[in-house]
XYZ file of C-alpha atoms in Angstrom:
340
model
C 6.354 13.013 8.671
C 2.946 14.440 9.809
C 0.747 11.557 8.376
C -0.462 8.793 10.907
C -3.376 6.495 11.175
C -3.212 4.847 8.074
C -4.009 5.766 4.617
C -7.374 7.339 4.881
C -5.834 10.039 7.416
C -2.865 10.368 5.079
C -4.755 11.082 1.817
C -6.611 13.620 3.736
C -3.527 15.367 4.691
C -2.018 15.256 1.230
C -5.362 16.732 0.009
C -5.246 19.302 2.351
C -1.509 20.350 1.914
C -1.436 19.785 -2.025
C -5.285 20.869 -2.833
C -6.337 23.459 -0.204
C -2.949 24.796 0.981
C -0.554 24.591 -1.765
C -3.202 24.462 -4.437
C -0.641 22.953 -6.730
C -3.395 20.890 -8.481
C -7.270 21.328 -8.638
C -9.498 18.766 -6.543
C -10.640 16.804 -9.855
C -7.307 16.088 -10.815
C -6.607 14.914 -7.378
C -9.687 12.710 -7.054
C -8.862 11.326 -10.641
C -5.621 10.301 -9.558
C -6.749 8.904 -5.963
C -9.637 6.686 -8.024
C -6.700 4.998 -10.049
C -4.626 4.488 -6.859
C -7.344 2.883 -5.348
C -7.973 0.453 -7.966
C -4.096 -0.696 -7.745
C -2.712 -3.376 -5.575
C -0.467 -2.131 -3.109
C -0.366 1.024 -0.805
C -2.388 3.698 -2.444
C -1.085 6.494 -0.197
C 2.331 6.095 -1.510
C 1.041 5.544 -5.004
C -0.916 8.852 -4.829
C 2.093 10.576 -3.752
C 3.996 9.143 -6.614
C 1.371 10.204 -9.164
C 1.122 13.614 -7.845
C 4.701 14.114 -7.926
C 4.806 12.686 -11.479
C 2.024 15.484 -12.491
C 4.054 18.168 -10.895
C 7.915 17.500 -12.094
C 7.809 14.258 -14.210
C 9.647 10.870 -13.320
C 12.092 12.749 -10.703
C 8.864 14.442 -9.020
C 7.269 11.353 -8.622
C 10.474 9.485 -7.481
C 11.446 12.117 -4.658
C 7.488 12.164 -3.610
C 7.304 8.624 -3.070
C 10.670 8.134 -1.792
C 10.343 10.824 0.909
C 6.904 9.969 1.805
C 8.233 6.405 2.772
C 11.617 7.208 4.172
C 10.216 8.738 7.650
C 8.291 5.672 8.236
C 11.273 2.977 7.237
C 13.652 4.904 9.647
C 11.238 5.199 12.736
C 9.992 1.485 12.093
C 13.587 0.105 11.898
C 14.467 1.731 15.379
C 11.521 0.235 16.887
C 12.027 -2.949 15.101
C 15.436 -3.131 16.721
C 13.984 -2.261 20.164
C 11.420 -4.703 19.849
C 13.696 -7.581 18.877
C 16.824 -6.610 21.396
C 14.195 -5.512 24.451
C 10.715 -6.872 23.665
C 11.087 -9.657 26.261
C 11.511 -7.249 29.421
C 8.477 -6.959 31.736
C 7.903 -3.211 31.087
C 7.906 -3.476 27.276
C 5.725 -6.412 27.677
C 3.291 -4.648 29.759
C 3.611 -1.768 27.087
C 2.429 -3.969 24.056
C -0.131 -5.620 26.148
C -1.928 -2.397 26.093
C -1.037 -1.584 22.924
C -2.464 -4.675 21.503
C -5.860 -3.878 22.891
C -5.774 -0.242 21.131
C -4.830 -1.583 18.122
C -7.665 -4.137 18.099
C -10.160 -1.254 18.491
C -8.400 0.904 15.939
C -8.672 -1.986 13.130
C -12.491 -2.687 14.071
C -13.219 1.372 13.951
C -11.520 1.248 10.539
C -13.499 -1.499 9.267
C -16.617 0.018 10.220
C -15.698 3.488 8.848
C -14.483 1.778 5.416
C -17.668 -0.196 5.471
C -19.982 2.641 5.723
C -17.919 4.543 3.160
C -17.828 1.596 0.669
C -20.819 -0.286 0.891
C -23.754 1.784 -0.367
C -26.282 -0.776 -1.815
C -27.342 -4.247 -0.734
C -25.360 -5.754 -3.825
C -22.167 -4.312 -2.352
C -23.096 -5.599 1.018
C -23.598 -9.172 -0.074
C -20.473 -9.090 -1.894
C -18.771 -8.275 1.122
C -20.437 -10.799 3.170
C -19.625 -13.418 0.574
C -15.854 -12.432 0.446
C -15.750 -12.852 4.202
C -17.557 -16.083 4.220
C -15.100 -17.366 1.337
C -11.690 -16.072 3.027
C -12.671 -17.018 6.745
C -14.837 -20.401 6.400
C -13.389 -21.624 2.984
C -10.109 -20.279 2.952
C -10.308 -19.225 -0.620
C -7.292 -17.661 -2.080
C -7.111 -13.852 -1.657
C -6.317 -12.998 -5.397
C -9.173 -15.381 -6.404
C -11.769 -13.328 -4.221
C -10.458 -9.984 -5.780
C -10.870 -10.987 -9.138
C -14.424 -12.414 -8.686
C -15.430 -9.241 -6.663
C -14.089 -7.124 -9.640
C -16.299 -9.249 -12.245
C -19.308 -9.155 -10.227
C -18.813 -5.148 -9.922
C -18.180 -5.051 -13.855
C -21.313 -7.573 -14.940
C -23.772 -6.110 -12.359
C -23.135 -2.419 -13.351
C -24.694 -3.539 -16.794
C -27.352 -5.817 -15.545
C -28.471 -4.366 -12.323
C -27.016 -0.658 -12.634
C -29.022 1.043 -9.641
C -27.172 -1.505 -7.213
C -23.665 -1.432 -8.906
C -23.546 2.278 -9.872
C -19.783 3.626 -9.350
C -19.593 6.300 -6.876
C -19.414 9.997 -8.259
C -16.186 10.614 -6.243
C -14.835 10.906 -2.672
C -16.908 13.309 -1.021
C -18.032 16.586 -2.202
C -15.744 19.730 -0.856
C -16.500 23.094 -0.814
C -15.746 25.294 -4.140
C -12.156 25.857 -4.270
C -10.092 28.640 -5.614
C -8.512 27.726 -9.311
C -4.928 25.797 -8.733
C -1.775 28.298 -9.031
C -0.279 25.785 -11.547
C -2.437 25.562 -14.880
C -3.791 22.426 -16.032
C -1.756 22.490 -19.332
C 1.659 22.871 -16.983
C 0.999 19.450 -15.253
C 2.934 16.583 -16.890
C 1.564 14.270 -19.632
C 2.968 12.314 -22.311
C 1.452 10.220 -25.047
C 1.383 6.534 -23.732
C 3.173 4.345 -26.360
C 4.084 0.461 -26.504
C 7.842 1.389 -26.712
C 7.500 3.967 -23.490
C 5.719 1.074 -21.340
C 8.286 -1.859 -22.733
C 11.241 0.493 -21.587
C 9.794 1.354 -18.298
C 8.901 -2.713 -17.753
C 12.348 -3.696 -18.590
C 13.794 -1.009 -16.321
C 11.781 -2.013 -13.385
C 12.146 -5.726 -13.890
C 15.872 -5.085 -13.370
C 15.540 -2.805 -10.607
C 12.908 -4.260 -8.921
C 13.271 -8.003 -9.407
C 17.212 -7.853 -10.043
C 18.194 -8.199 -6.413
C 15.325 -10.679 -5.733
C 16.540 -12.830 -8.653
C 20.268 -12.711 -7.573
C 19.335 -13.557 -3.853
C 17.462 -16.867 -4.942
C 20.239 -17.457 -7.340
C 22.879 -17.336 -4.602
C 20.939 -18.939 -1.652
C 18.246 -21.117 -3.023
C 14.422 -20.855 -2.607
C 14.293 -22.050 0.843
C 16.587 -19.413 2.170
C 14.613 -16.770 4.606
C 15.822 -13.823 2.525
C 14.481 -15.650 -0.793
C 11.277 -16.474 0.728
C 10.650 -12.863 2.321
C 11.494 -11.241 -0.891
C 9.322 -13.555 -3.128
C 6.471 -13.146 -0.537
C 6.331 -9.589 -0.433
C 6.931 -9.152 -4.016
C 3.687 -11.305 -4.602
C 1.876 -9.603 -1.766
C 2.605 -5.878 -3.489
C 0.823 -7.073 -6.902
C -2.011 -9.298 -5.664
C -3.448 -7.241 -2.492
C -5.974 -4.773 -3.192
C -8.244 -2.388 -0.937
C -5.595 -0.657 1.267
C -3.286 -1.549 4.141
C -6.500 -2.868 6.138
C -7.549 -5.458 3.703
C -3.993 -6.463 3.066
C -3.353 -7.262 6.496
C -5.733 -10.280 6.860
C -4.197 -12.092 3.723
C -0.440 -11.018 5.196
C -1.112 -11.955 8.767
C -2.313 -15.473 7.699
C 0.797 -16.104 5.590
C 3.100 -14.847 8.066
C 1.766 -16.623 11.343
C 0.319 -19.432 9.823
C 2.201 -20.448 6.690
C 5.714 -19.384 7.135
C 5.735 -19.270 10.958
C 7.799 -15.960 10.984
C 5.783 -14.276 13.959
C 3.026 -15.020 16.040
C -0.123 -13.602 15.982
C 0.303 -11.380 19.137
C 3.641 -10.341 17.677
C 1.531 -9.161 14.551
C -0.670 -7.170 16.731
C 2.574 -5.661 17.993
C 4.026 -4.702 14.776
C 0.460 -3.126 13.736
C 0.670 -1.008 16.995
C 4.142 0.172 15.995
C 3.129 0.930 12.425
C -0.391 3.153 13.618
C 1.972 4.990 15.944
C 4.614 6.126 13.144
C 4.651 8.253 10.336
C 4.191 7.105 6.695
C 2.315 3.914 5.200
C 0.376 1.798 7.673
C 1.732 -1.067 5.520
C 5.140 -0.481 7.039
C 4.033 -3.393 9.156
C 5.499 -5.654 6.632
C 8.967 -4.157 7.479
C 8.516 -5.509 10.988
C 7.580 -8.879 9.850
C 10.553 -9.041 7.432
C 12.943 -7.729 10.189
C 11.678 -10.466 12.777
C 11.940 -13.430 9.921
C 15.509 -12.576 9.311
C 16.231 -11.930 12.976
C 15.202 -15.403 13.878
C 16.964 -16.958 11.075
C 20.180 -15.036 10.445
C 22.269 -17.834 8.945
C 26.105 -16.740 9.355
C 24.933 -13.121 9.832
C 24.651 -11.581 13.575
C 20.728 -11.525 14.291
C 20.418 -7.651 14.479
C 22.323 -7.193 10.933
C 19.961 -10.129 9.451
C 17.085 -8.515 10.788
C 18.143 -4.986 9.325
C 18.643 -6.460 5.940
C 15.451 -8.487 5.931
C 13.495 -5.440 6.956
C 15.206 -3.336 4.315
C 14.365 -6.243 1.371
C 10.849 -6.307 2.566
C 10.541 -2.384 2.317
C 12.167 -2.620 -1.016
C 9.580 -5.475 -2.428
C 6.848 -4.107 -0.991
C 7.174 -0.369 -2.208
C 9.131 -0.572 -5.493
C 5.947 -1.720 -7.564
C 4.326 1.095 -6.454
C 6.409 3.419 -8.355
C 6.385 1.114 -11.383
C 2.449 0.780 -11.756
C 2.241 4.685 -11.568
C 5.146 5.373 -14.061
C 3.703 2.587 -16.420
C -0.018 3.602 -15.870
C -0.359 7.183 -15.176
C -0.117 8.138 -18.997
C -2.906 5.757 -19.725
C -5.078 7.082 -17.076
C -4.569 10.568 -17.841
C -5.478 9.583 -21.536
C -8.629 7.800 -20.064
C -10.099 10.266 -17.832
C -13.618 10.228 -19.028
C -13.682 6.298 -19.198
C -16.667 5.454 -16.631
C -16.130 1.423 -17.020
C -13.048 1.307 -15.274
């Protein structure tokens, strides 16, 4: 409920509370968890909350940390979506969002500049960013293809041209911290195994994809709920680089491909997400709400919108729990690996 302003601000708040004030874990373990979460597709702040909860209190801790990190934003964004759909055409509301659009554009530009300064440290990285922009803007290359190509370039470049591709040592140097109150050996760890990975994969296949399969089976692929569920499930596993990186791909698909919302409404949704607590990617709930609100079928539009928004939230965040519970034991076992 305290974290506003996108993933960078949320991670900073998490660091201040967990590492500096509560001192539950040390700086090194926090950064190690963050480095893994930043490699994953999906919202890294939510994934970091799940990872820290897992370290502190096993699977139950991870579930509670991730669920409660997302919940305030879900509630607030749902209320605002209902208000927007019901009263968004009134002159006063239109005027408010007209102003919000301008402010949000400034926030996005500032975020791109801030992230760029932090991430692009060498000529090679700047070149990759420029080529990625040309590929997606000029040639409309598939977003996942760009990500894979950039990853391969980094992996090969680190060996062929190490000066230009040297991995960053961390996410900034902090002042020396007192030792954490929870000893390293008390943090949760489990030996990774194929049996454990298989069980978790089956469980999450049922929990995450089960509802989606049931919806598609009942209503067909062309139903709005099926299309929303399939699209945002795909979005959750192919989009890397945080909420701002995801927005370009999501807006392109939601506006141009599916026609669920307009470009202006996308900016309105981003404005709402910026002004609410929780992950910035909560804007996906706004998109899912409006998609179902405008194609309600036999349901009342508001009811359809609420169901569409909740389905979108489920498809967006459930994979984050799966990726942490599945991958965290391996990442803990590979804490000294530099190639990743």
